[in-house]
Short mmCIF file of C-alpha atoms in Angstrom, two decimals:
data_model
loop_
_atom_site.label_atom_id
_atom_site.label_comp_id
_atom_site.label_asym_id
_atom_site.label_seq_id
_atom_site.Cartn_x
_atom_site.Cartn_y
_atom_site.Cartn_z
CA UNK Z 207 0.00 0.00 0.00
CA UNK Z 208 2.72 2.47 0.95
CA UNK Z 209 4.62 1.79 -2.28
CA UNK Z 210 1.90 1.22 -4.88
CA UNK Z 211 -0.74 3.84 -3.96
CA UNK Z 212 1.57 6.81 -4.66
CA UNK Z 213 2.59 5.27 -7.99
CA UNK Z 214 -1.00 4.50 -8.97
CA UNK Z 215 -2.67 7.72 -7.86
CA UNK Z 216 -1.25 10.21 -5.36
CA UNK Z 217 1.87 11.24 -7.30
CA UNK Z 218 -0.31 12.11 -10.32
CA UNK Z 219 -2.71 14.01 -8.08
CA UNK Z 220 0.11 16.01 -6.49
CA UNK Z 221 1.86 16.72 -9.79
CA UNK Z 222 -1.41 17.94 -11.29
CA UNK Z 223 -1.58 20.49 -8.47
CA UNK Z 224 2.08 21.50 -8.67
CA UNK Z 225 2.43 21.58 -12.47
CA UNK Z 226 -0.98 21.50 -14.21
CA UNK Z 227 -0.91 20.08 -17.73
CA UNK Z 228 2.62 18.69 -17.38
CA UNK Z 229 1.69 15.01 -17.52
CA UNK Z 230 5.11 14.01 -18.84
CA UNK Z 231 6.64 14.91 -15.46
CA UNK Z 232 5.00 11.85 -13.95
CA UNK Z 233 7.02 9.58 -16.21
CA UNK Z 234 10.24 11.29 -15.19
CA UNK Z 235 9.38 11.14 -11.48
CA UNK Z 236 8.42 7.45 -11.55
CA UNK Z 237 11.39 6.60 -13.76
CA UNK Z 238 13.98 8.35 -11.58
CA UNK Z 239 12.62 6.61 -8.49
CA UNK Z 240 12.82 3.28 -10.29
CA UNK Z 241 16.46 3.89 -11.23
CA UNK Z 242 17.44 4.47 -7.60
CA UNK Z 243 15.43 1.45 -6.50
CA UNK Z 244 17.17 -0.58 -9.19
CA UNK Z 245 20.57 0.36 -7.76
CA UNK Z 246 19.57 -0.23 -4.12
CA UNK Z 247 17.76 -3.56 -4.51
CA UNK Z 248 20.69 -5.83 -5.46
CA UNK Z 249 22.97 -4.12 -2.97
CA UNK Z 250 20.66 -4.78 -0.02
CA UNK Z 251 19.92 -8.33 -1.21
CA UNK Z 252 23.59 -9.30 -1.50
CA UNK Z 253 24.53 -7.62 1.77
CA UNK Z 254 21.70 -9.38 3.59
CA UNK Z 255 23.08 -12.77 2.47
CA UNK Z 256 26.22 -11.94 4.47
CA UNK Z 257 24.69 -10.10 7.42
CA UNK Z 258 25.60 -11.31 10.89
CA UNK Z 259 23.17 -10.15 13.57
CA UNK Z 260 21.12 -11.32 16.52
CA UNK Z 261 18.03 -10.51 14.41
CA UNK Z 262 19.14 -12.69 11.49
CA UNK Z 263 20.03 -11.80 7.92
CA UNK Z 264 16.85 -10.18 6.64
CA UNK Z 265 15.20 -8.26 9.47
CA UNK Z 266 17.79 -5.46 9.78
CA UNK Z 267 16.98 -4.48 6.19
CA UNK Z 268 13.25 -4.70 6.83
CA UNK Z 269 13.67 -2.24 9.70
CA UNK Z 270 15.89 0.10 7.69
CA UNK Z 271 13.46 0.12 4.77
CA UNK Z 272 10.54 0.88 7.07
CA UNK Z 273 12.33 3.87 8.62
CA UNK Z 274 13.35 5.32 5.24
CA UNK Z 275 9.87 4.83 3.79
CA UNK Z 276 8.29 6.69 6.69
CA UNK Z 277 10.83 9.51 6.40
CA UNK Z 278 9.86 10.02 2.74
CA UNK Z 279 6.19 10.60 3.51
CA UNK Z 280 6.32 14.23 4.76
CA UNK Z 281 8.71 15.17 1.95
CA UNK Z 282 6.17 14.08 -0.67
CA UNK Z 283 3.18 15.40 1.26
CA UNK Z 284 4.56 18.92 1.66
CA UNK Z 285 6.55 19.19 -1.59
CA UNK Z 286 6.28 22.64 -3.13
CA UNK Z 287 7.69 21.74 -6.55
CA UNK Z 288 8.12 18.65 -8.79
CA UNK Z 289 11.82 18.32 -7.90
CA UNK Z 290 11.13 17.97 -4.16
CA UNK Z 291 8.32 15.54 -4.90
CA UNK Z 292 10.74 13.44 -6.95
CA UNK Z 293 13.28 13.42 -4.10
CA UNK Z 294 10.58 12.19 -1.74
CA UNK Z 295 9.51 9.51 -4.19
CA UNK Z 296 13.10 8.29 -4.54
CA UNK Z 297 13.35 7.85 -0.77
CA UNK Z 298 9.91 6.21 -0.70
CA UNK Z 299 10.61 3.66 -3.39
CA UNK Z 300 14.06 2.76 -2.00
CA UNK Z 301 12.75 2.48 1.56
CA UNK Z 302 9.58 0.49 1.01
CA UNK Z 303 11.25 -1.47 -1.80
CA UNK Z 304 14.00 -2.57 0.60
CA UNK Z 305 11.45 -3.68 3.20
CA UNK Z 306 9.45 -5.57 0.57
CA UNK Z 307 12.59 -7.16 -0.89
CA UNK Z 308 13.79 -8.40 2.49
CA UNK Z 309 10.44 -10.10 3.12
CA UNK Z 310 10.72 -11.71 -0.33
CA UNK Z 311 14.20 -12.97 0.53
CA UNK Z 312 12.78 -14.50 3.71
CA UNK Z 313 10.28 -16.43 1.56
CA UNK Z 314 13.08 -17.65 -0.71
CA UNK Z 315 14.97 -18.90 2.38
CA UNK Z 316 12.04 -20.80 3.89
CA UNK Z 317 9.41 -21.91 1.34
CA UNK Z 318 9.33 -25.62 0.37
CA UNK Z 319 8.48 -26.60 -3.19
CA UNK Z 320 4.89 -27.66 -2.54
CA UNK Z 321 3.97 -24.29 -0.99
CA UNK Z 322 5.57 -21.86 -3.45
CA UNK Z 323 2.55 -21.42 -5.70
CA UNK Z 324 0.12 -20.96 -2.80
CA UNK Z 325 2.25 -18.47 -0.85
CA UNK Z 326 3.20 -16.57 -3.99
CA UNK Z 327 -0.51 -16.34 -4.77
CA UNK Z 328 -1.28 -14.89 -1.34
CA UNK Z 329 1.58 -12.42 -1.73
CA UNK Z 330 0.28 -11.31 -5.12
CA UNK Z 331 -3.23 -10.98 -3.71
CA UNK Z 332 -2.02 -8.49 -1.11
CA UNK Z 333 -0.41 -6.47 -3.90
CA UNK Z 334 -3.73 -6.43 -5.76
CA UNK Z 335 -5.86 -5.56 -2.73
CA UNK Z 336 -3.56 -3.01 -1.10
CA UNK Z 337 -3.87 -0.22 -3.72
CA UNK Z 338 -7.64 -0.65 -3.77
CA UNK Z 339 -7.82 -0.42 0.01
CA UNK Z 340 -5.47 2.54 -0.02
CA UNK Z 341 -7.46 4.51 -2.58
CA UNK Z 342 -10.71 3.72 -0.75
CA UNK Z 343 -9.21 4.92 2.54
CA UNK Z 344 -8.02 8.12 0.91
CA UNK Z 345 -11.46 8.70 -0.61
CA UNK Z 346 -13.18 8.18 2.72
CA UNK Z 347 -10.74 10.26 4.77
CA UNK Z 348 -9.41 13.22 2.81
CA UNK Z 349 -7.98 14.27 -0.54
CA UNK Z 350 -5.69 16.83 1.09
CA UNK Z 351 -2.02 16.32 0.18
CA UNK Z 352 -0.72 15.32 3.64
CA UNK Z 353 -3.34 12.63 4.14
CA UNK Z 354 -3.21 11.05 0.68
CA UNK Z 355 0.44 10.24 1.37
CA UNK Z 356 0.23 9.65 5.13
CA UNK Z 357 -2.62 7.11 5.21
CA UNK Z 358 -1.00 4.44 2.97
CA UNK Z 359 2.35 4.99 4.67
CA UNK Z 360 0.96 4.56 8.18
CA UNK Z 361 -0.94 1.39 7.26
CA UNK Z 362 2.20 0.04 5.61
CA UNK Z 363 4.23 0.84 8.70
CA UNK Z 364 1.85 -1.06 11.00
CA UNK Z 365 1.88 -4.13 8.76
CA UNK Z 366 5.65 -4.23 8.24
CA UNK Z 367 6.27 -3.59 11.95
CA UNK Z 368 4.01 -6.57 12.72
CA UNK Z 369 6.16 -8.77 10.48
CA UNK Z 370 9.32 -7.53 12.20
CA UNK Z 371 7.91 -8.22 15.67
CA UNK Z 372 6.19 -11.56 15.18
CA UNK Z 373 8.20 -13.37 12.48
CA UNK Z 374 11.39 -14.72 13.99
CA UNK Z 375 14.65 -15.36 12.16
CA UNK Z 376 17.62 -17.39 13.43
CA UNK Z 377 20.62 -15.61 14.95
CA UNK Z 378 23.37 -15.31 12.29
CA UNK Z 379 26.20 -13.88 14.39
CA UNK Z 380 28.08 -17.16 14.06
CA UNK Z 381 27.78 -17.39 10.26
CA UNK Z 382 31.03 -18.13 8.39
CA UNK Z 383 31.62 -17.08 4.78
CA UNK Z 384 34.33 -18.68 2.61
CA UNK Z 385 35.43 -15.41 1.00
CA UNK Z 386 35.45 -11.81 2.24
CA UNK Z 387 33.12 -9.40 0.48
CA UNK Z 388 35.10 -6.86 -1.57
CA UNK Z 389 33.85 -4.06 -3.78
CA UNK Z 390 34.89 -6.00 -6.89
CA UNK Z 391 33.16 -9.18 -5.70
CA UNK Z 392 30.06 -7.15 -4.86
CA UNK Z 393 29.95 -5.66 -8.37
CA UNK Z 394 30.51 -9.06 -9.96
CA UNK Z 395 27.73 -10.61 -7.91
CA UNK Z 396 25.20 -8.41 -9.73
CA UNK Z 397 25.60 -10.69 -12.75
CA UNK Z 398 25.57 -14.43 -13.44
CA UNK Z 399 26.48 -16.86 -16.21
CA UNK Z 400 23.34 -17.44 -18.32
CA UNK Z 401 24.85 -20.57 -19.87
CA UNK Z 402 25.25 -22.25 -16.50
CA UNK Z 403 21.90 -21.00 -15.18
CA UNK Z 404 19.96 -21.37 -18.43
CA UNK Z 405 16.40 -21.66 -17.14
CA UNK Z 406 16.90 -18.88 -14.62
CA UNK Z 407 18.17 -16.66 -17.46
CA UNK Z 408 15.15 -17.38 -19.71
CA UNK Z 409 12.76 -16.87 -16.80
CA UNK Z 410 14.45 -13.53 -16.12
CA UNK Z 411 14.12 -12.43 -19.75
CA UNK Z 412 10.46 -13.45 -19.98
CA UNK Z 413 9.68 -11.48 -16.82
CA UNK Z 414 11.61 -8.49 -18.14
CA UNK Z 415 9.60 -8.29 -21.36
CA UNK Z 416 6.27 -8.87 -19.57
CA UNK Z 417 6.89 -6.21 -16.93
CA UNK Z 418 8.15 -3.74 -19.52
CA UNK Z 419 4.80 -4.06 -21.24
CA UNK Z 420 2.90 -3.77 -17.97
CA UNK Z 421 4.95 -0.76 -16.80
CA UNK Z 422 4.24 1.21 -19.98
CA UNK Z 423 0.75 2.04 -18.73
CA UNK Z 424 0.99 1.83 -14.93
CA UNK Z 425 2.11 5.40 -14.29
CA UNK Z 426 -0.35 7.02 -16.69
CA UNK Z 427 -3.60 5.28 -15.73
CA UNK Z 428 -4.87 8.31 -13.78
CA UNK Z 429 -4.39 10.66 -16.74
CA UNK Z 430 -5.74 8.00 -19.13
CA UNK Z 431 -9.00 7.56 -17.21
CA UNK Z 432 -9.42 11.33 -16.97
CA UNK Z 433 -9.03 11.72 -20.75
CA UNK Z 434 -11.28 8.82 -21.79
CA UNK Z 435 -14.06 9.69 -19.34
CA UNK Z 436 -13.81 13.45 -19.79
CA UNK Z 437 -13.33 14.23 -16.10
CA UNK Z 438 -10.86 16.19 -13.97
CA UNK Z 439 -7.80 14.39 -12.60
CA UNK Z 440 -8.96 15.08 -9.03
CA UNK Z 441 -12.16 13.11 -9.75
CA UNK Z 442 -10.33 9.98 -10.88
CA UNK Z 443 -9.97 8.62 -7.32
CA UNK Z 444 -13.61 7.51 -7.24
CA UNK Z 445 -13.30 5.92 -10.69
CA UNK Z 446 -10.10 4.14 -9.69
CA UNK Z 447 -11.77 2.88 -6.52
CA UNK Z 448 -14.68 1.38 -8.51
CA UNK Z 449 -12.44 -0.19 -11.16
CA UNK Z 450 -9.89 -1.44 -8.65
CA UNK Z 451 -12.51 -2.86 -6.29
CA UNK Z 452 -14.12 -4.75 -9.16
CA UNK Z 453 -10.74 -6.14 -10.20
CA UNK Z 454 -10.10 -7.57 -6.72
CA UNK Z 455 -12.43 -10.50 -7.46
CA UNK Z 456 -10.64 -11.40 -10.69
CA UNK Z 457 -7.27 -10.92 -8.99
CA UNK Z 458 -8.33 -13.19 -6.13
CA UNK Z 459 -9.54 -15.92 -8.45
CA UNK Z 460 -6.48 -15.56 -10.66
CA UNK Z 461 -3.80 -15.56 -8.00
CA UNK Z 462 -5.24 -18.06 -5.53
CA UNK Z 463 -6.71 -20.36 -8.18
CA UNK Z 464 -3.62 -20.41 -10.37
CA UNK Z 465 -1.25 -20.65 -7.41
CA UNK Z 466 -3.07 -23.62 -5.91
CA UNK Z 467 -3.52 -25.42 -9.23
CA UNK Z 468 0.09 -24.89 -10.30
CA UNK Z 469 1.22 -26.53 -7.04
CA UNK Z 470 -1.38 -29.31 -7.33
CA UNK Z 471 -0.55 -30.14 -10.95
CA UNK Z 472 3.17 -29.33 -10.58
CA UNK Z 473 3.02 -27.15 -13.69
CA UNK Z 474 3.93 -23.51 -14.21
CA UNK Z 475 4.38 -22.81 -17.94
CA UNK Z 476 0.75 -23.29 -19.11
CA UNK Z 477 -0.41 -20.78 -16.51
CA UNK Z 478 2.24 -18.27 -17.62
CA UNK Z 479 1.02 -18.48 -21.22
CA UNK Z 480 -2.64 -18.15 -20.24
CA UNK Z 481 -1.81 -15.15 -18.07
CA UNK Z 482 -0.08 -13.22 -20.84
CA UNK Z 483 -2.90 -13.93 -23.30
CA UNK Z 484 -5.44 -12.61 -20.79
CA UNK Z 485 -3.38 -9.48 -20.15
CA UNK Z 486 -2.96 -8.81 -23.88
CA UNK Z 487 -6.72 -9.14 -24.42
CA UNK Z 488 -7.41 -6.78 -21.52
CA UNK Z 489 -4.92 -4.21 -22.81
CA UNK Z 490 -6.52 -4.36 -26.27
CA UNK Z 491 -10.01 -3.80 -24.86
CA UNK Z 492 -8.76 -0.91 -22.72
CA UNK Z 493 -6.94 0.67 -25.66
CA UNK Z 494 -10.23 1.34 -27.47
CA UNK Z 495 -12.45 1.98 -24.42
CA UNK Z 496 -14.25 5.30 -24.06
CA UNK Z 497 -16.78 4.51 -21.33
CA UNK Z 498 -16.63 3.12 -17.81
CA UNK Z 499 -18.15 -0.28 -18.67
CA UNK Z 500 -15.55 -1.04 -21.35
CA UNK Z 501 -12.73 0.25 -19.17
CA UNK Z 502 -13.94 -2.06 -16.43
CA UNK Z 503 -14.02 -5.06 -18.77
CA UNK Z 504 -10.49 -4.40 -19.99
CA UNK Z 505 -9.20 -3.90 -16.47
CA UNK Z 506 -10.78 -7.13 -15.23
CA UNK Z 507 -9.10 -9.14 -17.98
CA UNK Z 508 -5.76 -7.42 -17.40
CA UNK Z 509 -5.88 -7.81 -13.63
CA UNK Z 510 -6.70 -11.52 -14.02
CA UNK Z 511 -3.66 -11.92 -16.28
CA UNK Z 512 -1.39 -9.96 -13.93
CA UNK Z 513 -2.52 -11.99 -10.93
CA UNK Z 514 -1.93 -15.34 -12.62
CA UNK Z 515 1.44 -14.30 -14.05
CA UNK Z 516 2.66 -12.77 -10.79
CA UNK Z 517 1.64 -15.71 -8.61
CA UNK Z 518 2.85 -18.53 -10.85
CA UNK Z 519 5.79 -16.49 -12.14
CA UNK Z 520 7.06 -15.95 -8.60
CA UNK Z 521 6.75 -19.67 -7.90
CA UNK Z 522 8.63 -20.37 -11.13
CA UNK Z 523 11.45 -18.06 -10.01
CA UNK Z 524 11.75 -19.97 -6.74
CA UNK Z 525 11.77 -23.26 -8.68
CA UNK Z 526 14.74 -22.23 -10.87
CA UNK Z 527 16.58 -20.09 -8.27
CA UNK Z 528 20.30 -21.04 -8.24
CA UNK Z 529 22.26 -21.57 -5.01
CA UNK Z 530 19.20 -21.14 -2.79
CA UNK Z 531 20.95 -22.19 0.43
CA UNK Z 532 23.76 -19.63 0.30
CA UNK Z 533 22.87 -16.92 -2.24
CA UNK Z 534 19.09 -16.57 -2.21
CA UNK Z 535 19.28 -12.82 -1.55
CA UNK Z 536 21.68 -12.32 -4.44
CA UNK Z 537 19.57 -14.17 -7.00
CA UNK Z 538 16.32 -12.69 -5.73
CA UNK Z 539 17.96 -9.29 -6.21
CA UNK Z 540 18.97 -10.25 -9.74
CA UNK Z 541 15.39 -11.41 -10.30
CA UNK Z 542 14.17 -8.00 -9.14
CA UNK Z 543 16.13 -6.47 -12.04
CA UNK Z 544 13.62 -8.11 -14.38
CA UNK Z 545 10.90 -5.95 -12.84
CA UNK Z 546 12.82 -2.88 -11.71
CA UNK Z 547 14.69 -2.19 -14.97
CA UNK Z 548 11.38 -2.11 -16.91
CA UNK Z 549 9.96 0.01 -14.10
CA UNK Z 550 12.80 2.48 -14.65
CA UNK Z 551 12.80 2.48 -18.45
CA UNK Z 552 9.12 2.09 -19.31
CA UNK Z 553 7.93 5.46 -17.92
CA UNK Z 554 10.52 7.23 -20.09
CA UNK Z 555 9.58 5.06 -23.09
CA UNK Z 556 5.89 5.75 -22.49
CA UNK Z 557 6.54 9.48 -22.22
CA UNK Z 558 8.44 9.40 -25.52
CA UNK Z 559 5.77 7.28 -27.20
CA UNK Z 560 3.00 9.61 -26.06
CA UNK Z 561 4.87 12.74 -27.11
CA UNK Z 562 5.61 11.34 -30.58
CA UNK Z 563 2.08 10.04 -31.17
CA UNK Z 564 0.02 12.92 -29.81
CA UNK Z 565 -3.16 13.56 -31.82
CA UNK Z 566 -4.02 17.23 -31.50
CA UNK Z 567 -4.13 17.96 -27.79
CA UNK Z 568 -4.90 14.35 -26.87
CA UNK Z 569 -2.27 11.76 -25.94
CA UNK Z 570 -2.37 8.57 -28.01
CA UNK Z 571 -3.12 6.11 -25.22
CA UNK Z 572 -4.47 3.58 -27.75
CA UNK Z 573 -0.98 2.95 -29.12
CA UNK Z 574 0.44 2.83 -25.60
CA UNK Z 575 -1.97 0.13 -24.40
CA UNK Z 576 -1.62 -1.95 -27.57
CA UNK Z 577 2.17 -1.85 -27.20
CA UNK Z 578 1.75 -2.97 -23.60
CA UNK Z 579 -0.27 -6.02 -24.64
CA UNK Z 580 2.14 -7.08 -27.39
CA UNK Z 581 5.16 -6.93 -25.08
CA UNK Z 582 3.40 -8.87 -22.32
CA UNK Z 583 2.44 -11.62 -24.77
CA UNK Z 584 6.03 -11.82 -26.01
CA UNK Z 585 7.24 -12.27 -22.42
CA UNK Z 586 4.94 -15.25 -21.99
CA UNK Z 587 6.12 -16.86 -25.21
CA UNK Z 588 9.76 -16.53 -24.17
CA UNK Z 589 9.09 -18.25 -20.85
CA UNK Z 590 6.95 -21.06 -22.24
CA UNK Z 591 9.20 -21.90 -25.18
CA UNK Z 592 12.60 -21.59 -23.50
CA UNK Z 593 12.31 -22.84 -19.89
CA UNK Z 594 12.82 -26.60 -19.75
CA UNK Z 595 13.50 -27.79 -16.18
CA UNK Z 596 10.01 -26.80 -14.95
CA UNK Z 597 6.83 -28.07 -16.61
#
């Protein structure tokens, strides 16, 4: 909630107030934050593999991420210009991203094979429900700048603090590592040999292409809905709440159903292909939508595809993860590149695509959403055709 709600709604709302009509600034803000998150994620993952502490390897980074995420909230809430807002967003995405990543590393350490689909599904479900809940809370409480940033952050803080307090991790102060960690070894650990880790490499590439397609439209949905429905940006919160709430059902069915079935049948690839087809269909419907009913239909299809891909895709990552016992944090960090690099590049690509394809005063969101669907489908094909060790 603390990480996704600003990206999905509140940053656009604040930028519209600070720089009316400058929609392209949102792409730059989201993209810059994604670049910093991209740099921080592997660093914290690799360092956590080697952390010695009474709290274990992962929890110190969960705590640090929580503190940084909270510190970013007043900076964004009281920003007086787009630059300050971007600084706050950078701190927000690095902080909450670190906390989220450390919890993901904990899952990689502990989850047995027969539970990966189910737990990944539950994790994905929270990511689907949290922005809906956040936007609904904002709508019920206040649309004033401090509260639209503070409410998701406070809820996120309570939930992450609960994880820190109640989920125990073994003491790692006695851990022994065969080689000291140098700057050169740290830099080298950001990469891996795709020939030796073939299925992990193809899984990474498929995720990269899928998430690049998905990220093309994520940052601009608020402006897109405002344009297609002919309403002010400040009024989009209620529309987003309706669309997002309706998509929760499809996301629940998609993530839980696909996660459970992929564990039960011990198959991942057919679900990945089905997910990308559903997302591409949803993106195509949305591309040509000009009323709420059609937008809702497209969103439901897309959210179903995202839920299935995210749940089963995360389980697939855990299935092909190399050196799980000793380097889970490192390879989970490398996996995060497949989502964070698209998250950094896609907003800039979307901004360029919209600026080059503008029709009169209207942005060409049709081309943007069609491009999103094509890329997502290509990501599914790469995964299904190339990964061999997992059915």
